[in-house]
């Protein structure tokens, strides 16, 4: 065909350019459609949040502000695939406990589920689709032992002494203890009815943490004696009938009881600082140490699932477990220790 000229090369390229463009240039993305996560969050705040406990809403708002909106806020609901949510959960595990990641995901799935119920097109990804990484940050659980609880109760003045006794002898949560009313103390059947909790921030009544938390717990004799004496000499009358009420007739603040009553007592006793929840951990730990079955401890703490009790307190080696292992070891050692008969090699040589 002869030598190709500069002009003919350009002409050839111009002829093929439309075909090259179709191959090399990606088509413009389609405009996004459907509701965004931010719009779904707004719906959740209007229609769902007012029906939840204040503490639950505060936790959800914290998850939204710190994790969900910064990472996922620009996405449309249709873009929430298993891969997207899995990548999000994997990114959260660094520097956080597994429980924290689960709580953040619970908030996210609550919002996505609400959007689907309201008719929005959202991917049907669920918690069962997500694999949480093993590990994460493990936080040491701070708790008192029975001796420390006794010293704290003895050192505190009323009504705090009785408060701490209730916490240590029953394992109630601090909000549940502050929510107790005179009608909840059944001295005939020797039980305490757990029917409400006091929100740590608003000091308003709310339901206990879970359905299983609203239950009865035994009133041991030592606590019965303390409560009767407190009601006789230290009880402050109030319109709502709270067992523990401040001078205005309102529930005490968890934060103030901790900061101004518990911490000074711990400092004077030279006990490491901890919060009111350490009494609950103390009750569980002591019960397990004394050999109480896991199911008994679960009922006393009112955990919905025994796995929750096991996850929190499975590291405690109780007396029953220790005795069982000692017996096992002794049986093995008894059969392993035999009288060795001297062999020819072991007999002393005659000079």
XYZ file of C-alpha atoms in Angstrom:
351
model
C 0.000 0.000 0.000
C 3.033 2.192 0.112
C 4.402 4.476 2.832
C 1.883 5.868 5.272
C 1.809 9.644 5.442
C 1.196 11.805 8.533
C -2.139 12.937 7.225
C -3.390 9.434 6.457
C -2.430 8.237 9.998
C -4.492 10.989 11.559
C -7.364 10.186 9.315
C -7.191 6.514 10.273
C -7.167 7.350 13.991
C -10.103 9.698 13.571
C -12.036 6.906 11.906
C -11.437 4.488 14.787
C -11.800 7.036 17.595
C -15.537 6.477 18.215
C -14.916 2.757 18.692
C -11.996 3.438 21.057
C -14.066 5.839 23.091
C -16.780 3.276 23.664
C -14.174 0.859 25.036
C -11.920 3.172 27.052
C -14.281 5.769 28.488
C -16.587 4.517 31.255
C -20.192 5.616 31.022
C -21.245 8.293 33.526
C -22.720 6.867 36.739
C -26.443 6.700 37.042
C -27.924 9.248 39.429
C -28.508 7.810 42.910
C -32.104 7.189 43.808
C -33.969 6.168 46.932
C -33.781 7.340 50.511
C -30.419 8.001 52.147
C -29.317 6.767 55.549
C -29.525 10.310 56.920
C -33.185 10.494 55.872
C -33.836 7.119 57.520
C -32.160 8.371 60.706
C -34.449 11.417 60.699
C -37.514 9.138 60.445
C -36.184 6.948 63.260
C -35.686 9.974 65.504
C -39.233 11.193 64.890
C -41.205 7.950 65.049
C -39.145 5.420 67.027
C -36.846 7.215 69.472
C -39.673 8.793 71.535
C -40.907 5.288 72.390
C -37.533 4.088 73.724
C -35.932 4.545 77.121
C -33.825 7.727 77.409
C -30.689 5.687 78.091
C -31.276 3.643 74.921
C -31.716 6.792 72.825
C -28.549 8.342 74.272
C -26.545 5.241 73.419
C -27.984 5.152 69.872
C -27.239 8.831 69.317
C -23.671 8.251 70.451
C -23.315 5.397 67.960
C -24.724 7.584 65.187
C -22.502 10.552 65.941
C -19.241 8.701 66.488
C -19.433 5.781 64.068
C -22.430 5.338 61.790
C -22.956 8.772 60.221
C -19.236 9.584 59.693
C -18.666 6.284 57.863
C -22.023 5.505 56.248
C -24.040 8.707 56.261
C -23.676 9.433 52.516
C -24.929 6.011 51.402
C -28.378 5.237 50.066
C -30.330 2.484 51.761
C -30.065 0.303 48.667
C -26.268 0.414 48.968
C -26.177 -1.349 52.338
C -24.994 -4.728 51.155
C -23.532 -7.456 53.353
C -20.076 -6.513 52.082
C -20.500 -2.841 53.045
C -21.763 -3.605 56.560
C -19.125 -6.313 57.049
C -16.352 -3.876 56.133
C -17.835 -1.312 58.529
C -17.964 -3.758 61.447
C -14.416 -4.962 60.773
C -13.136 -1.390 60.856
C -14.776 -0.839 64.263
C -13.080 -3.686 66.140
C -9.718 -1.902 66.346
C -9.432 -0.448 69.841
C -12.968 -1.430 70.870
C -14.583 -4.349 72.618
C -16.693 -6.846 70.722
C -19.689 -5.760 72.805
C -19.260 -2.153 71.635
C -19.245 -3.264 67.995
C -22.380 -5.346 68.568
C -24.151 -2.370 70.135
C -23.246 -0.087 67.198
C -24.509 -2.688 64.718
C -27.730 -3.074 66.706
C -28.383 0.643 66.285
C -27.654 0.481 62.545
C -29.911 -2.525 61.981
C -32.702 -0.920 63.997
C -32.657 2.075 61.638
C -32.511 -0.096 58.508
C -35.348 -2.286 59.769
C -37.460 0.783 60.527
C -36.844 2.098 56.992
C -37.986 -1.207 55.468
C -41.133 -1.244 57.614
C -41.877 2.277 56.421
C -41.743 1.121 52.796
C -38.239 2.200 51.772
C -36.175 -0.001 49.501
C -33.325 -1.183 51.695
C -31.062 -4.205 51.468
C -32.213 -7.039 53.702
C -28.847 -7.401 55.452
C -29.118 -8.574 59.063
C -26.910 -9.247 62.058
C -26.783 -12.940 61.169
C -24.984 -12.049 57.923
C -22.091 -10.325 59.719
C -19.057 -12.116 61.102
C -17.460 -10.213 63.941
C -13.692 -10.511 64.268
C -12.364 -12.445 67.204
C -10.566 -10.489 69.869
C -10.786 -6.768 70.263
C -9.949 -4.825 73.380
C -10.592 -6.755 76.584
C -11.469 -4.566 79.548
C -10.829 -5.784 83.044
C -14.004 -6.043 85.100
C -13.565 -4.207 88.400
C -15.365 -5.766 91.348
C -15.189 -5.945 95.128
C -14.936 -9.067 97.246
C -17.220 -9.853 100.187
C -14.773 -8.443 102.735
C -14.482 -5.156 100.856
C -18.259 -4.842 100.500
C -18.633 -5.379 104.243
C -16.076 -2.692 105.018
C -17.744 -0.241 102.628
C -21.173 -0.855 104.188
C -19.713 -0.368 107.679
C -17.861 2.827 106.731
C -20.739 4.572 104.931
C -23.399 6.656 106.647
C -27.121 6.246 106.055
C -28.850 6.044 103.665
C -25.743 5.058 101.698
C -24.827 2.186 103.988
C -28.166 0.494 103.270
C -27.879 1.379 99.570
C -24.522 -0.395 99.338
C -25.855 -3.355 101.338
C -28.755 -3.788 98.892
C -26.373 -3.653 95.931
C -23.853 -6.076 97.404
C -26.321 -8.604 98.816
C -28.678 -8.773 95.832
C -26.663 -7.794 92.749
C -29.247 -5.191 91.707
C -28.167 -2.537 89.236
C -27.713 0.924 90.713
C -30.728 2.334 88.854
C -32.892 -0.554 90.055
C -31.821 -0.001 93.663
C -32.633 3.715 93.478
C -36.007 2.894 91.894
C -37.150 0.683 94.776
C -40.328 1.714 96.555
C -41.737 0.638 99.902
C -44.315 -1.482 98.082
C -41.491 -3.445 96.422
C -40.245 -4.797 99.771
C -42.204 -7.936 100.632
C -41.133 -8.838 104.164
C -43.745 -11.616 104.359
C -42.422 -13.589 101.394
C -38.905 -12.187 101.890
C -38.496 -11.024 98.293
C -37.729 -7.734 96.576
C -39.776 -6.848 93.496
C -37.650 -5.215 90.767
C -40.193 -3.229 88.737
C -38.449 -0.045 87.585
C -35.133 1.699 87.188
C -33.999 5.318 87.549
C -32.314 6.832 84.502
C -28.772 7.864 85.367
C -29.043 11.274 83.695
C -32.655 12.412 83.926
C -33.479 10.607 87.213
C -36.834 9.675 85.697
C -38.448 6.279 86.137
C -38.052 3.799 83.308
C -38.488 0.079 82.817
C -35.606 -2.196 83.855
C -32.898 -3.017 81.333
C -34.737 -5.990 79.812
C -37.979 -7.934 80.245
C -36.191 -10.537 82.332
C -34.815 -7.823 84.606
C -38.321 -7.074 85.909
C -38.469 -9.920 88.381
C -38.239 -10.849 92.058
C -35.031 -11.530 93.969
C -34.688 -13.117 97.418
C -34.323 -10.870 100.446
C -31.679 -12.525 102.650
C -32.115 -12.356 106.407
C -29.174 -10.004 106.965
C -30.568 -7.548 104.416
C -34.090 -7.845 105.839
C -32.745 -6.814 109.229
C -30.904 -3.828 107.760
C -33.899 -2.672 105.719
C -36.271 -2.864 108.695
C -33.868 -0.854 110.834
C -33.402 1.709 108.057
C -37.156 2.098 107.553
C -37.567 2.579 111.311
C -34.782 5.119 111.859
C -33.466 6.450 108.557
C -36.335 6.455 106.061
C -37.323 9.828 104.611
C -41.019 10.183 103.814
C -41.772 11.110 100.190
C -44.855 11.277 97.986
C -43.638 8.623 95.537
C -42.763 6.109 98.222
C -39.128 5.635 97.234
C -37.040 3.676 99.718
C -34.156 6.077 99.123
C -35.176 9.700 98.495
C -33.219 12.937 98.785
C -34.370 15.980 100.764
C -36.610 17.006 97.841
C -38.329 13.624 97.798
C -36.695 12.626 94.506
C -34.427 9.690 93.631
C -30.719 10.123 94.224
C -28.302 10.697 91.349
C -26.126 7.701 90.524
C -23.226 9.991 89.667
C -23.413 11.922 92.954
C -23.752 8.790 95.080
C -20.649 7.427 93.367
C -18.540 10.578 93.470
C -19.455 12.008 96.862
C -20.198 8.882 98.903
C -18.642 5.760 97.400
C -15.293 7.134 96.235
C -14.432 8.879 99.534
C -15.220 5.638 101.387
C -12.982 3.664 99.024
C -10.185 6.165 99.466
C -10.388 5.970 103.258
C -10.390 2.168 103.105
C -7.524 2.157 100.564
C -9.634 0.195 98.062
C -9.133 0.773 94.353
C -11.696 3.154 92.895
C -14.701 1.581 91.163
C -18.303 2.429 90.311
C -21.557 1.201 91.794
C -21.685 -1.615 89.231
C -18.751 -3.217 91.051
C -21.240 -4.311 93.752
C -23.175 -6.271 91.118
C -19.973 -7.901 89.893
C -19.112 -8.673 93.514
C -22.401 -10.490 94.090
C -21.939 -12.622 90.966
C -18.294 -13.372 91.722
C -18.936 -14.382 95.320
C -21.849 -16.642 94.356
C -19.722 -18.422 91.770
C -16.766 -18.669 94.163
C -19.051 -20.400 96.673
C -20.077 -22.955 94.079
C -23.517 -21.650 93.082
C -24.631 -23.128 89.724
C -24.429 -20.809 86.739
C -28.220 -20.952 86.301
C -28.716 -19.705 89.871
C -26.384 -16.763 89.290
C -28.181 -16.038 86.010
C -31.551 -15.866 87.795
C -30.158 -13.663 90.550
C -28.661 -11.206 88.052
C -31.751 -11.615 85.837
C -29.750 -12.112 82.663
C -31.988 -13.132 79.785
C -29.448 -15.678 78.534
C -27.035 -17.809 80.568
C -24.414 -17.089 77.922
C -24.341 -13.477 79.110
C -23.517 -14.644 82.631
C -20.890 -17.050 81.309
C -19.224 -14.421 79.124
C -18.914 -11.954 82.005
C -18.032 -14.298 84.833
C -16.780 -17.479 83.180
C -13.208 -16.643 84.247
C -14.044 -17.066 87.937
C -12.843 -20.333 89.411
C -15.334 -21.182 92.148
C -14.778 -23.436 95.153
C -16.880 -26.219 93.640
C -14.805 -26.223 90.467
C -11.571 -26.066 92.466
C -12.632 -29.009 94.681
C -13.600 -31.044 91.623
C -10.232 -30.444 89.970
C -8.389 -31.273 93.213
C -10.274 -34.591 93.443
C -9.476 -35.369 89.809
C -5.784 -34.654 90.322
C -5.626 -36.744 93.500
C -7.225 -39.721 91.749
C -4.728 -39.539 88.910
C -1.795 -39.068 91.276
C -2.861 -42.041 93.410
C -2.657 -44.351 90.402
C 0.449 -42.718 88.996
C 2.523 -43.050 92.192
C 3.775 -46.675 92.387
C 6.592 -48.265 94.344
C 9.546 -48.658 91.999
C 11.277 -52.056 92.233
C 15.044 -51.775 91.805
C 16.306 -53.179 88.503
C 19.687 -54.682 87.812
C 20.951 -51.371 86.581
C 19.812 -49.675 89.811
C 21.388 -52.236 92.233
C 24.582 -50.957 93.862
C 27.763 -52.591 92.601
C 29.999 -54.581 94.960
C 33.598 -53.344 95.077
